[in-house]
Coordinates of C-alpha atoms in Angstrom, one line a residue:
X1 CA 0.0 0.0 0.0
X2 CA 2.9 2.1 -0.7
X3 CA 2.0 6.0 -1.8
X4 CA -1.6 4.9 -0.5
X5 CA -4.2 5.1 2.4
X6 CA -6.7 3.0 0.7
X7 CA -7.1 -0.2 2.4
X8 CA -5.8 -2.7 -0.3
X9 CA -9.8 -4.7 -0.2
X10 CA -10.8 -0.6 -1.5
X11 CA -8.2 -0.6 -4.3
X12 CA -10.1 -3.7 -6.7
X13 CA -11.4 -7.4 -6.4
X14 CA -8.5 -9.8 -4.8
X15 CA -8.1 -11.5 -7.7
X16 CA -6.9 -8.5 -9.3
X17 CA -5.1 -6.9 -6.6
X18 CA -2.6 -9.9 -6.1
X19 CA -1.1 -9.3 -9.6
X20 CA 2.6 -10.4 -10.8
X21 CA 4.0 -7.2 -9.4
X22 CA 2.4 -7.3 -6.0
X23 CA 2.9 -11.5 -5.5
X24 CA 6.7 -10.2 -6.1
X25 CA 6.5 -8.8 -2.9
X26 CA 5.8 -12.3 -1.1
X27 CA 9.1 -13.7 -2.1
X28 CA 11.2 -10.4 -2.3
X29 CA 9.9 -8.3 0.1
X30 CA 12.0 -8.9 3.1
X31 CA 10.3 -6.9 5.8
X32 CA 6.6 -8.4 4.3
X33 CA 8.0 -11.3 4.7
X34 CA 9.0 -11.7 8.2
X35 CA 6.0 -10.2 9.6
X36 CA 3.4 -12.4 7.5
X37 CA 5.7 -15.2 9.1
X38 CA 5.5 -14.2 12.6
X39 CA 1.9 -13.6 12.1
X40 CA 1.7 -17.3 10.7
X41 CA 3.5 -19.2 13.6
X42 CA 1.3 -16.9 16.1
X43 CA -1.9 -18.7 14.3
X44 CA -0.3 -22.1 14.7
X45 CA 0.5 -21.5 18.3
X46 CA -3.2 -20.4 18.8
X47 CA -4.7 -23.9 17.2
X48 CA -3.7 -25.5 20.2
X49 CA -2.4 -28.6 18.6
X50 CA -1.1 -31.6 20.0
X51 CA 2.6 -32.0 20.0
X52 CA 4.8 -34.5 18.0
X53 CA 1.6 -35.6 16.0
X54 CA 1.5 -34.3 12.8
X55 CA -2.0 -32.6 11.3
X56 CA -3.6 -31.6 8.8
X57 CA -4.5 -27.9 8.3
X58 CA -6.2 -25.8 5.4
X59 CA -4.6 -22.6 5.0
X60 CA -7.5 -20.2 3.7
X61 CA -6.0 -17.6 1.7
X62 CA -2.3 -19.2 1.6
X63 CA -1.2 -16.6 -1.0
X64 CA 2.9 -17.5 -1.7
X65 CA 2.9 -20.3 0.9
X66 CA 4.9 -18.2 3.7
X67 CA 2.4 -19.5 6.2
X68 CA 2.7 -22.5 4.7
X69 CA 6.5 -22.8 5.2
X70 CA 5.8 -22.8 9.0
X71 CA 2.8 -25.5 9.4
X72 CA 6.1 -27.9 7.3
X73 CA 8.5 -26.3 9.9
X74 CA 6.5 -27.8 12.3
X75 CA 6.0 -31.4 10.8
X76 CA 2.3 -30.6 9.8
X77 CA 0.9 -31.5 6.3
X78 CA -1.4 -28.7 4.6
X79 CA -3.7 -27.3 1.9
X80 CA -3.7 -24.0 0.3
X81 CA -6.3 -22.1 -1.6
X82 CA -6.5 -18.5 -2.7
X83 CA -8.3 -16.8 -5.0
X84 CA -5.0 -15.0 -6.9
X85 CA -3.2 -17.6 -9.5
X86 CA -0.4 -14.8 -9.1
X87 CA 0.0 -15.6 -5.6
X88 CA -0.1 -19.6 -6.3
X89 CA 2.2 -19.2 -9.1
X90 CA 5.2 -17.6 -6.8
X91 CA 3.8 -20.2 -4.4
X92 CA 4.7 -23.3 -7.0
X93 CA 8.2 -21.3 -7.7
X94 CA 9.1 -21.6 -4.3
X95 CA 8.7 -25.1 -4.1
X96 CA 5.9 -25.3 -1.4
X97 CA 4.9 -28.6 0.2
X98 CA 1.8 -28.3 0.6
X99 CA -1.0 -28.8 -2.1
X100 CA -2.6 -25.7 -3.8
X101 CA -5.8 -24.7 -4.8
X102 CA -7.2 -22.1 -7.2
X103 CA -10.8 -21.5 -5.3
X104 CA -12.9 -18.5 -4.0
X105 CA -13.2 -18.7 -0.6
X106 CA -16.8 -16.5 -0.6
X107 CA -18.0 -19.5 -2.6
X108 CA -17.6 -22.5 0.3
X109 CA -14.7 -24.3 1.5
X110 CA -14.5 -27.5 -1.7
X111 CA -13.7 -30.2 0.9
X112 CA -15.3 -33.5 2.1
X113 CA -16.4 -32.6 6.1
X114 CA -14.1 -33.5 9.2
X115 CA -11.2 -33.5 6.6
X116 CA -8.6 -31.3 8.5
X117 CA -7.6 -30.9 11.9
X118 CA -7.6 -27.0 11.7
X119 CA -7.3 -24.2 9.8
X120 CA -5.3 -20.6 10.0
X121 CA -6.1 -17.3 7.2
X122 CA -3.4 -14.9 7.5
X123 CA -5.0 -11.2 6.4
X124 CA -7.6 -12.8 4.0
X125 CA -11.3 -13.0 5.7
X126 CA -11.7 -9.0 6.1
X127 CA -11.9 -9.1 1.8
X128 CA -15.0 -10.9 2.4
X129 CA -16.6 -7.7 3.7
X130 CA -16.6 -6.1 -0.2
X131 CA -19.0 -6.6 -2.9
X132 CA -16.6 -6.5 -5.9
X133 CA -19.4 -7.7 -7.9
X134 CA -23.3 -6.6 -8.1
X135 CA -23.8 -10.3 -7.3
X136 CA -21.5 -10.3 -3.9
X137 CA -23.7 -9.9 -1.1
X138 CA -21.1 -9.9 2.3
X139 CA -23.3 -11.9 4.5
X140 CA -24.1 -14.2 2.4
X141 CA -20.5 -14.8 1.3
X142 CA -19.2 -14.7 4.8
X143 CA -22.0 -17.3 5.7
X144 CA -21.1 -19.9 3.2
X145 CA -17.3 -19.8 3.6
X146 CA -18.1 -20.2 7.6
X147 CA -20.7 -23.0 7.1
X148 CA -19.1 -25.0 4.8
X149 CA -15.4 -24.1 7.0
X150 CA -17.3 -25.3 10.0
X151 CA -17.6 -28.8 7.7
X152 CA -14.6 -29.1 6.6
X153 CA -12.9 -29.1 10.4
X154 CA -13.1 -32.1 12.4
X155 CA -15.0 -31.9 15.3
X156 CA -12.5 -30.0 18.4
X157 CA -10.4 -28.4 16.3
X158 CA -9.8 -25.0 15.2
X159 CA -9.8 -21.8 13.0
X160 CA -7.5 -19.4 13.6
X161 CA -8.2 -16.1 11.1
X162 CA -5.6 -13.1 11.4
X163 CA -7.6 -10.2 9.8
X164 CA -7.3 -6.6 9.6
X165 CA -10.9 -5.1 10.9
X166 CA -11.8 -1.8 9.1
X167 CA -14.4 -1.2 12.2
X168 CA -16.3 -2.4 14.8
X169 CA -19.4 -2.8 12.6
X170 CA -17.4 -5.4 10.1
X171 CA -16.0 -7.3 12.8
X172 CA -19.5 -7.6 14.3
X173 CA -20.6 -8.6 10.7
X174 CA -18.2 -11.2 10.3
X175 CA -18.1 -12.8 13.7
X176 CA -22.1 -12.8 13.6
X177 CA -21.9 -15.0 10.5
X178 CA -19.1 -17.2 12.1
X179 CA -21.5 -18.0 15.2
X180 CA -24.7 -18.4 12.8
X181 CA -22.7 -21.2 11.0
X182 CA -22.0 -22.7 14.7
X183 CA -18.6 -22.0 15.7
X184 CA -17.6 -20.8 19.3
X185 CA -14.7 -18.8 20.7
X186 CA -13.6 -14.8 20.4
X187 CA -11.2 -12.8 19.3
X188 CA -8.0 -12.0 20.6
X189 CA -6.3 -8.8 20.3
X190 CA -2.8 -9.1 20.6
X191 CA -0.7 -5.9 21.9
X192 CA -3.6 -4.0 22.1
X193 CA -2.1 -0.4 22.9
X194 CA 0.5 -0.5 20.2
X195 CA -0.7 0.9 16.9
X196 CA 1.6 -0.9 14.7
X197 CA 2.2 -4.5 16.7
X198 CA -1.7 -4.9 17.6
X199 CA -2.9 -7.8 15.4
X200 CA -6.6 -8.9 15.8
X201 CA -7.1 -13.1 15.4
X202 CA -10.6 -15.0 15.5
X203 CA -10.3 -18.1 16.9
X204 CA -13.2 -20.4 17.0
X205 CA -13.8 -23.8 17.8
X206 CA -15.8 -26.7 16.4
X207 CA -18.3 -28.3 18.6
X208 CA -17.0 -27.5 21.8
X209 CA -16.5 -24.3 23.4
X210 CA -13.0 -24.0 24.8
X211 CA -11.5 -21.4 26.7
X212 CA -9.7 -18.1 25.0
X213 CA -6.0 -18.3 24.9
X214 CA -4.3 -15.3 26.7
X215 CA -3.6 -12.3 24.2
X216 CA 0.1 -11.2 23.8
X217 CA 1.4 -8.0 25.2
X218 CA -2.2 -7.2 27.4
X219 CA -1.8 -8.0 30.9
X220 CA -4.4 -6.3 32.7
X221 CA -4.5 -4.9 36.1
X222 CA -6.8 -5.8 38.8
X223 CA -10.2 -4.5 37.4
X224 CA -9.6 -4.1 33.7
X225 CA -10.9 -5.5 30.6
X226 CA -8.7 -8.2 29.2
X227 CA -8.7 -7.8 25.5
X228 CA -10.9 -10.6 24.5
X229 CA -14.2 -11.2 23.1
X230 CA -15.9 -13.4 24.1
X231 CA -19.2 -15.2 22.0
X232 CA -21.2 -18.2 21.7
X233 CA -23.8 -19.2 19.6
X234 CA -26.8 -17.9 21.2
X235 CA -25.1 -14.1 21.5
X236 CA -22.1 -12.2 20.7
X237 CA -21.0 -9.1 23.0
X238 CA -18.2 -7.4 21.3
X239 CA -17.1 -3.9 21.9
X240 CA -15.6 -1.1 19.1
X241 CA -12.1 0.2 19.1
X242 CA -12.9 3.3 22.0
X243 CA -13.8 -0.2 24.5
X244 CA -17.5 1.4 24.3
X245 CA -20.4 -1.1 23.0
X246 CA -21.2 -1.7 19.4
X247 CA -24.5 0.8 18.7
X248 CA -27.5 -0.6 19.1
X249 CA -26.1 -4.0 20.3
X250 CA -28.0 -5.3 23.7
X251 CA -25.2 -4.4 25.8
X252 CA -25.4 -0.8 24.2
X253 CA -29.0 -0.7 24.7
X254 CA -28.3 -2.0 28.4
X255 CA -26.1 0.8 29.2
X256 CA -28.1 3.4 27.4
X257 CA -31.1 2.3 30.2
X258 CA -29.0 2.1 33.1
X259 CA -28.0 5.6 32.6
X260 CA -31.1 7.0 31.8
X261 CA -32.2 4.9 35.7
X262 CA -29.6 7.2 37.3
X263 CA -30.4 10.6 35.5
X264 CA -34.4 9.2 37.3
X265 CA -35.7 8.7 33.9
X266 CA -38.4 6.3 33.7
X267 CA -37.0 3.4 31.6
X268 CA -40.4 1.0 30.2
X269 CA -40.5 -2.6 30.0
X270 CA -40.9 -5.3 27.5
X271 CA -40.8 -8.4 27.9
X272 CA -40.6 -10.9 25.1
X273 CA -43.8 -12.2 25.1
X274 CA -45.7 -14.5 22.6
X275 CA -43.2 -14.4 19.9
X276 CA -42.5 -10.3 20.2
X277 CA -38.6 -9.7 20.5
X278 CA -37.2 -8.3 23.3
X279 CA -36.9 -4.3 23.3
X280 CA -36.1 -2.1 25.9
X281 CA -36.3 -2.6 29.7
X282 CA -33.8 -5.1 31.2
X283 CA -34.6 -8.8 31.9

């Protein structure tokens, strides 16, 4: 994004973004290439998996296989797909080990269910969020690469997705997608008070819930936040950049009543009564 502000998802469809010129980078680029790996053996650390056992893993957006290098590092065996044949071209000239595929990852994960042990996306699930065609429709997309994703894994693993959030309303967007397709977990926000180290990372889980793991660099004093977000399937509660709620969420709406009760304004009830959803006064 050299000479540019615009988020790279702003400056044309993936496909076309990821040209010959920009792939270069991927295999040239020394400084791109050392933080896409450190952000790649973060992911891994976060599946969780079990040690000297070798997995299987689907890297969703694997671009030039520099995530890929690490799941081999570490004796796994792996899967790539992207959407860019630039990006799997540069991956083939570097000799990958892991098997490539040429897929759209808005269009469904192409695998038989319970075939990998986990997956990890390295800055690739925030391009969901564009309609780069009249025919794209965001939720829908995000829905059917989370649904058929949730297939694909085998039942207690994990997806580990590094993305780059343009606000709180698309990270609501696509973690409310992720939960409808019936994944647990949160996000972790690693180094959460540095602009240029913080790195956010969905990690969900198949079929069970587990518990968080402990974000880098945010070690919280008695009484404050830690910087995760917690969700489960029946509700999300996630909170924007400023730590305030997301508008118009139930937890916004809570603290909008409670302190309108301290100002001594009269706050109505409603309770969610034959079929009617719930609005306004507290349960």
């Amino acid at each position: 994004m050299a000479g540019s502000g615009r988020r790279p998802e702003h400056r044309g469809p993936p496909e076309l973004f990821y040209d010959k010129a920009e792939a270069r980078k991927y295999s040239q680029n020394s400084r791109m290439i050392e933080i896409q790996s450190q952000m790649s053996e973060r992911a891994v650390e976060l599946l969780g998996l079990p040690e000297d056992q070798p997995c299987f893993l689907l890297d969703v957006g694997c671009g030039s296989g520099l995530s890929g290098d690490y799941i081999s590092e570490e004796g796994h065996h792996w899967v790539g797909m992207d959407i860019s044949s630039a990006m799997l071209d540069v991956a083939m000239e570097r000799e990958v080990e892991g098997d490539l595929i040429l897929a759209d990852m808005g269009q469904g994960i192409p695998f038989r269910p319970g075939m990998f042990d986990g997956c990890v996306s390295i800055s690739a699930v925030q391009w969901l969020c564009n309609a780069d065609k009249k025919t794209h429709s965001p939720p829908k997309r995000l829905y059917r690469f989370f649904s058929t994703l949730y297939s694909a894994l085998a039942r207690g693993s994990r997806a580990i997705l590094q993305l780059y959030p343009e606000n709180s309303e698309q990270l609501e967007l696509i973690t409310a997608q992720a939960m409808k397709a019936g994944f647990t977990g949160g996000m972790v926000v690693d180094y959460p008070n540095s602009t240029k180290a913080k790195k956010f990372f969905l990690c969900l889980f198949v079929g069970t819930a587990g518990a968080l793991p402990k974000a880098l660099g945010a070690e919280c004093a008695d009484g404050e936040e830690s910087q995760q977000a917690k969700f489960i399937n029946e509700r999300t509660r996630f909170r924007n950049a400023k730590g305030k709620s997301v508008k118009k969420s139930r937890d916004w709406v809570s603290e909008k009543k409670e302190r309108r009760r301290r100002q001594g304004k009269y706050v109505p009830w409603c309770l969610p009564l034959l079929g009617f959803p719930w609005v306004g006064g507290s349960k």
